[in-house]
Each structure stands twice: as C-alpha cells, then as structure tokens.
Short mmCIF file of C-alpha atoms in Angstrom, two decimals:
data_model
loop_
_atom_site.label_atom_id
_atom_site.label_comp_id
_atom_site.label_asym_id
_atom_site.label_seq_id
_atom_site.Cartn_x
_atom_site.Cartn_y
_atom_site.Cartn_z
CA MET A 26 8.95 22.35 -3.07
CA ALA A 27 5.25 21.49 -3.32
CA ALA A 28 3.05 22.48 -0.40
CA PRO A 29 2.02 19.59 1.87
CA LYS A 30 -1.38 18.15 1.00
CA THR A 31 -4.25 18.74 3.37
CA ASP A 32 -6.13 15.82 4.91
CA ILE A 33 -9.09 16.51 2.61
CA GLU A 34 -6.85 16.48 -0.47
CA ILE A 35 -5.29 13.19 0.61
CA LEU A 36 -8.73 11.71 1.25
CA GLY A 37 -10.06 13.00 -2.07
CA ASN A 38 -7.18 11.43 -3.99
CA SER A 39 -8.04 7.99 -2.63
CA PRO A 40 -9.74 5.71 -5.19
CA LEU A 41 -12.31 4.88 -2.50
CA PHE A 42 -13.67 8.44 -2.50
CA ASP A 43 -12.75 9.49 -6.04
CA GLY A 44 -15.49 11.61 -7.62
CA ILE A 45 -17.12 12.80 -4.41
CA GLY A 46 -17.89 16.52 -4.52
CA ASP A 47 -16.08 19.10 -2.42
CA GLU A 48 -19.03 19.68 -0.07
CA GLU A 49 -19.51 15.96 0.52
CA MET A 50 -15.78 15.46 1.03
CA GLU A 51 -15.74 18.23 3.62
CA ARG A 52 -18.59 16.49 5.45
CA LEU A 53 -16.85 13.12 5.21
CA SER A 54 -13.61 14.51 6.61
CA GLU A 55 -15.50 15.81 9.65
CA LEU A 56 -16.49 12.22 10.48
CA LEU A 57 -12.88 11.06 10.81
CA ARG A 58 -11.29 10.40 14.17
CA ASP A 59 -7.55 11.07 14.50
CA VAL A 60 -5.37 8.03 15.27
CA LYS A 61 -1.62 8.09 15.93
CA LEU A 62 0.81 5.15 15.99
CA LYS A 63 4.43 4.77 17.03
CA PRO A 64 6.78 2.57 14.97
CA GLY A 65 6.12 -1.08 15.74
CA SER A 66 2.61 -0.43 17.07
CA PRO A 67 -0.21 -2.46 15.50
CA LEU A 68 -3.24 -0.73 14.03
CA PHE A 69 -5.11 -4.04 14.02
CA MET A 70 -4.21 -7.71 13.70
CA GLN A 71 -5.29 -10.48 11.39
CA ASP A 72 -8.65 -11.97 12.49
CA ASP A 73 -9.59 -8.90 14.56
CA ALA A 74 -13.23 -7.82 14.28
CA PRO A 75 -13.67 -4.94 11.79
CA ASP A 76 -15.14 -1.60 12.80
CA GLY A 77 -14.32 0.70 9.89
CA CYS A 78 -11.44 1.87 7.71
CA TYR A 79 -8.42 4.15 7.97
CA ALA A 80 -6.82 6.78 5.75
CA ILE A 81 -3.07 7.26 6.08
CA PHE A 82 -2.28 10.97 6.33
CA GLU A 83 1.33 10.61 7.47
CA GLY A 84 3.76 7.70 7.85
CA THR A 85 3.96 4.13 6.52
CA VAL A 86 2.62 0.76 7.62
CA THR A 87 3.29 -2.87 6.77
CA VAL A 88 0.59 -5.31 5.67
CA SER A 89 1.25 -8.93 6.60
CA VAL A 90 -0.52 -12.25 7.09
CA VAL A 91 0.28 -15.42 9.00
CA THR A 92 0.22 -18.41 6.66
CA GLN A 93 -1.16 -21.86 7.44
CA THR A 94 2.38 -22.97 8.32
CA GLY A 95 2.61 -20.24 10.96
CA GLU A 96 5.05 -18.06 9.00
CA GLU A 97 4.54 -14.33 8.61
CA SER A 98 4.31 -13.14 5.01
CA LEU A 99 4.75 -9.44 4.25
CA LEU A 100 2.31 -8.42 1.52
CA ALA A 101 2.83 -4.69 1.11
CA VAL A 102 3.99 -1.39 2.53
CA LEU A 103 1.45 1.44 2.44
CA GLY A 104 1.92 5.18 2.85
CA GLU A 105 0.29 8.60 2.58
CA GLY A 106 -3.00 8.53 0.72
CA ASP A 107 -3.58 4.80 1.04
CA MET A 108 -6.76 3.43 2.59
CA ILE A 109 -6.74 0.47 4.99
CA GLY A 110 -9.55 -1.94 5.78
CA GLU A 111 -12.21 -0.73 3.33
CA MET A 112 -14.00 -4.07 3.54
CA GLY A 113 -14.64 -3.28 7.20
CA LEU A 114 -17.08 -0.60 6.02
CA ILE A 115 -19.45 -3.08 4.41
CA ASP A 116 -19.09 -6.48 6.07
CA ASP A 117 -18.41 -7.99 9.48
CA GLN A 118 -15.78 -10.51 8.44
CA PRO A 119 -12.51 -10.66 10.46
CA ARG A 120 -9.56 -8.59 9.30
CA SER A 121 -7.67 -10.45 6.58
CA ALA A 122 -4.22 -9.04 7.47
CA SER A 123 -2.25 -7.34 10.23
CA ILE A 124 -1.29 -3.66 9.94
CA VAL A 125 1.74 -2.42 11.89
CA ALA A 126 3.35 1.04 11.82
CA LEU A 127 6.73 1.14 10.11
CA LYS A 128 7.20 4.87 10.77
CA PRO A 129 5.31 7.30 13.04
CA CYS A 130 1.78 7.47 11.62
CA ARG A 131 -1.20 9.75 11.71
CA LEU A 132 -4.40 8.24 10.34
CA GLY A 133 -8.04 9.14 10.04
CA PHE A 134 -10.53 6.50 11.21
CA LEU A 135 -13.99 6.27 9.63
CA SER A 136 -16.38 4.00 11.52
CA ARG A 137 -18.74 1.68 9.67
CA ALA A 138 -21.80 3.28 11.29
CA GLU A 139 -20.73 6.81 10.26
CA PHE A 140 -19.91 5.65 6.73
CA GLN A 141 -23.23 3.87 6.27
CA ARG A 142 -25.14 6.97 7.35
CA PHE A 143 -23.09 9.03 4.92
CA ALA A 144 -23.53 6.53 2.06
CA ASP A 145 -27.29 6.35 2.63
CA GLN A 146 -27.35 10.08 1.91
CA HIS A 147 -25.08 9.61 -1.14
CA PRO A 148 -26.07 6.19 -2.60
CA SER A 149 -23.80 6.56 -5.64
CA ILE A 150 -20.84 5.72 -3.37
CA TYR A 151 -22.15 2.14 -3.05
CA ARG A 152 -21.95 1.66 -6.82
CA HIS A 153 -18.48 3.15 -6.81
CA MET A 154 -17.36 0.76 -4.07
CA LEU A 155 -18.64 -2.24 -6.01
CA ARG A 156 -16.52 -1.19 -9.00
CA LEU A 157 -13.53 -0.59 -6.75
CA LEU A 158 -13.81 -3.95 -4.99
CA SER A 159 -14.23 -5.73 -8.31
CA ALA A 160 -11.02 -4.12 -9.55
CA ARG A 161 -9.26 -5.10 -6.32
CA LEU A 162 -10.36 -8.71 -6.82
CA ARG A 163 -8.97 -8.76 -10.36
CA ASP A 164 -5.69 -7.27 -9.14
CA THR A 165 -5.48 -9.88 -6.37
CA ASN A 166 -6.08 -12.71 -8.84
CA ALA A 167 -3.45 -11.31 -11.19
CA SER A 168 -0.97 -10.95 -8.33
CA PHE A 169 -1.61 -14.51 -7.17
CA THR A 170 -1.11 -15.83 -10.68
CA SER A 171 2.18 -13.95 -11.10
CA GLN A 172 3.42 -15.25 -7.74
CA GLN A 173 2.85 -18.78 -9.03
CA THR A 174 4.41 -18.35 -12.47
CA LEU A 175 7.06 -15.63 -12.33
CA PRO A 176 10.65 -16.42 -11.33
CA LEU A 177 12.10 -14.60 -8.33
CA SER A 178 13.63 -11.91 -10.55
CA GLY A 179 10.19 -11.04 -11.92
CA ARG A 180 8.52 -11.03 -8.50
CA LEU A 181 11.29 -8.90 -7.01
CA ALA A 182 11.13 -6.49 -9.94
CA GLY A 183 7.38 -6.12 -9.33
CA VAL A 184 8.00 -5.40 -5.65
CA LEU A 185 10.54 -2.68 -6.45
CA LEU A 186 8.21 -1.09 -9.00
CA ARG A 187 5.34 -1.02 -6.50
CA LEU A 188 7.61 0.53 -3.87
CA ALA A 189 8.77 3.11 -6.41
CA LYS A 190 5.15 3.98 -7.12
CA GLY A 191 4.41 4.47 -3.44
CA PHE A 192 7.67 6.02 -2.22
CA GLY A 193 9.50 7.05 -5.40
CA GLU A 194 11.24 10.38 -5.84
CA PRO A 195 12.23 11.19 -9.46
CA LEU A 196 15.86 12.16 -9.99
CA ASP A 197 17.55 13.68 -13.05
CA GLY A 198 14.28 14.65 -14.68
CA GLY A 199 12.65 11.32 -13.94
CA ASP A 200 15.30 9.08 -15.52
CA ARG A 201 16.06 7.59 -12.11
CA ILE A 202 13.70 6.81 -9.21
CA LEU A 203 14.86 6.94 -5.63
CA ILE A 204 12.78 4.80 -3.25
CA ARG A 205 12.90 7.13 -0.27
CA GLN A 206 12.18 4.54 2.39
CA VAL A 207 14.59 2.00 3.88
CA PHE A 208 13.82 -1.62 2.98
CA THR A 209 16.07 -4.43 4.13
CA GLN A 210 16.71 -7.47 1.97
CA ASP A 211 14.78 -9.54 4.51
CA VAL A 212 11.70 -7.36 3.93
CA LEU A 213 12.13 -7.48 0.14
CA ALA A 214 12.50 -11.26 0.30
CA ARG A 215 9.25 -11.64 2.23
CA MET A 216 7.41 -9.36 -0.18
CA ALA A 217 8.79 -11.26 -3.21
CA GLY A 218 8.25 -14.68 -1.69
CA GLY A 219 11.89 -15.81 -1.90
CA ALA A 220 14.93 -16.58 0.22
CA ARG A 221 16.99 -13.58 1.36
CA GLU A 222 20.16 -15.10 -0.14
CA ASN A 223 18.53 -15.35 -3.56
CA VAL A 224 17.16 -11.81 -3.32
CA SER A 225 20.62 -10.55 -2.35
CA ARG A 226 22.10 -12.34 -5.36
CA GLN A 227 19.57 -10.79 -7.74
CA ILE A 228 20.01 -7.29 -6.30
CA ASN A 229 23.79 -7.58 -6.68
CA LYS A 230 23.29 -8.63 -10.30
CA TRP A 231 21.13 -5.58 -11.00
CA ARG A 232 23.62 -3.32 -9.25
CA LYS A 233 26.45 -4.69 -11.39
CA ASP A 234 24.59 -4.19 -14.67
CA GLY A 235 23.39 -0.70 -13.70
CA THR A 236 19.69 -1.48 -13.29
CA LEU A 237 19.72 -0.68 -9.58
CA SER A 238 21.94 1.35 -7.28
CA LYS A 239 22.00 2.43 -3.67
CA ILE A 240 22.18 6.01 -2.46
CA SER A 241 22.86 6.09 1.25
CA ARG A 242 20.47 3.40 2.54
CA TYR A 243 17.90 3.87 -0.23
CA TYR A 244 17.52 1.79 -3.40
CA CYS A 245 17.48 3.75 -6.63
CA ILE A 246 16.03 2.39 -9.87
CA GLU A 247 18.43 3.35 -12.65
CA ASN A 248 16.71 1.48 -15.47
CA GLU A 249 12.97 1.11 -14.94
CA GLU A 250 12.50 -0.57 -18.33
CA VAL A 251 14.59 -3.58 -17.29
CA LEU A 252 12.44 -4.10 -14.19
CA GLU A 253 9.24 -3.66 -16.20
CA ASP A 254 10.40 -6.37 -18.62
CA GLU A 255 11.22 -8.70 -15.74
CA ALA A 256 7.89 -8.09 -13.99
CA ASN A 257 5.80 -8.28 -17.17
CA PRO A 258 7.38 -10.84 -19.52
CA PRO A 259 5.75 -11.27 -22.95
CA GLY A 260 3.09 -13.94 -23.26
#
C-alpha cells in the first residue's frame, strides 16, 4: 500500500501550484490555516463574499448552485488534492457555488492577502494562474455545450468517468474501476441533469449489458470504453 501523501505533496500536485519549487512550496504550505468540517457542514455558500481558497487534504465535498428557478443543481464532487475557490484569490466577486462536506474533511485555507504577498515575491505564479483560468473557461464552455447537446446517456457516462477519475480504484490490473465513494441515483441525476427515473433506467441497462456493476454500495465501471463512446460521440 502506498504511503499517505503529505500536505505539501497534495498541494504540489494541484494544477494551481504546479511547477513551484520545493522551497517556495514549503513557504506556501506554512501560510495555510487548518480547517475541519463535519459531514453536512458548509464551507461557504453561493453568493458569499470571497476571502481566499482551500486545498482539500482529506475528505470530499459537493459543489452545487441554486438555479434561477430556485432548484439546487449538483455540479461536482471534489476530493483530496482538489482546490476550491481559486477565483477568490484574485477578485472580490461573490462565490459562484456552495461547497458542503460530504465526508469528514480537513482543508488548508490560503487567504487572499497571504497569497498576494507570496505571488508578489514569485510573479511567475500570476502568469500560471492566467493559463489555468483560461483552461478552466474552455472546459466550462465545453461542459455547457455537452449538457445542451448530449443525450442523458452521454451526460451520465461523463459523470461516471469524472467520478472514476476522482475516486477510482483500479481492479484486476486496471481493467475495472471501482468508484470508492457512495453516490445515490438522486445525486447522479442532479449531476447529469436528468430525472432520477431515467438515470435508474440507464444504469440498469448498463448493468445488464456488463458496462457497469455494483460491488457493495459502490459502482464499478466494467467497460470504460463504452462510457467513453457515450460521453464523446464522433462528430
């Protein structure tokens, strides 16, 4: 079994701080303030004033927004190594989503003031953040486009692949991927933007044809290629 990653290793693996030297990373880690959350506790809510960003060292959180119709839409589930609220480091716009702990969490908080002092001493990080935010914008546009054009099967396949990337555990030499986190069909439906009944119907179809299985309460991807084809149709 691999040794648990240290906080500095987790921070260094984040795209936000990729390429920062060991000495600078050590200094940056000293600026972090420890934050702990119990399941169901909010880290911050949509429209809250920003004050910095967070690194997830342990646990998982949900990312959701309230739509114009007043309905909550679950956008993502984030875990170890993910960064939350990076835009709060460089602007004073309200938080664009709500973050709530799904499992017990330990996070590191980096305030905007501390980050700006650090970045002033290492100006290359500003250029890196511009590239990162540009890539995020392209990903957001691509995701929005797929939500508008893909059928439910394609959107749900994309959700499962993203969850496998974040929580996947390879089985049988990597031929199968166990998503080691419990996700209800209600949660999957909200992430895929569909009705729970339709999501249930699609999951049952994949289970019958051997694309997906369930081990205990966890979903297991048996045929990743089928999901990739559904999520990324030709043309």
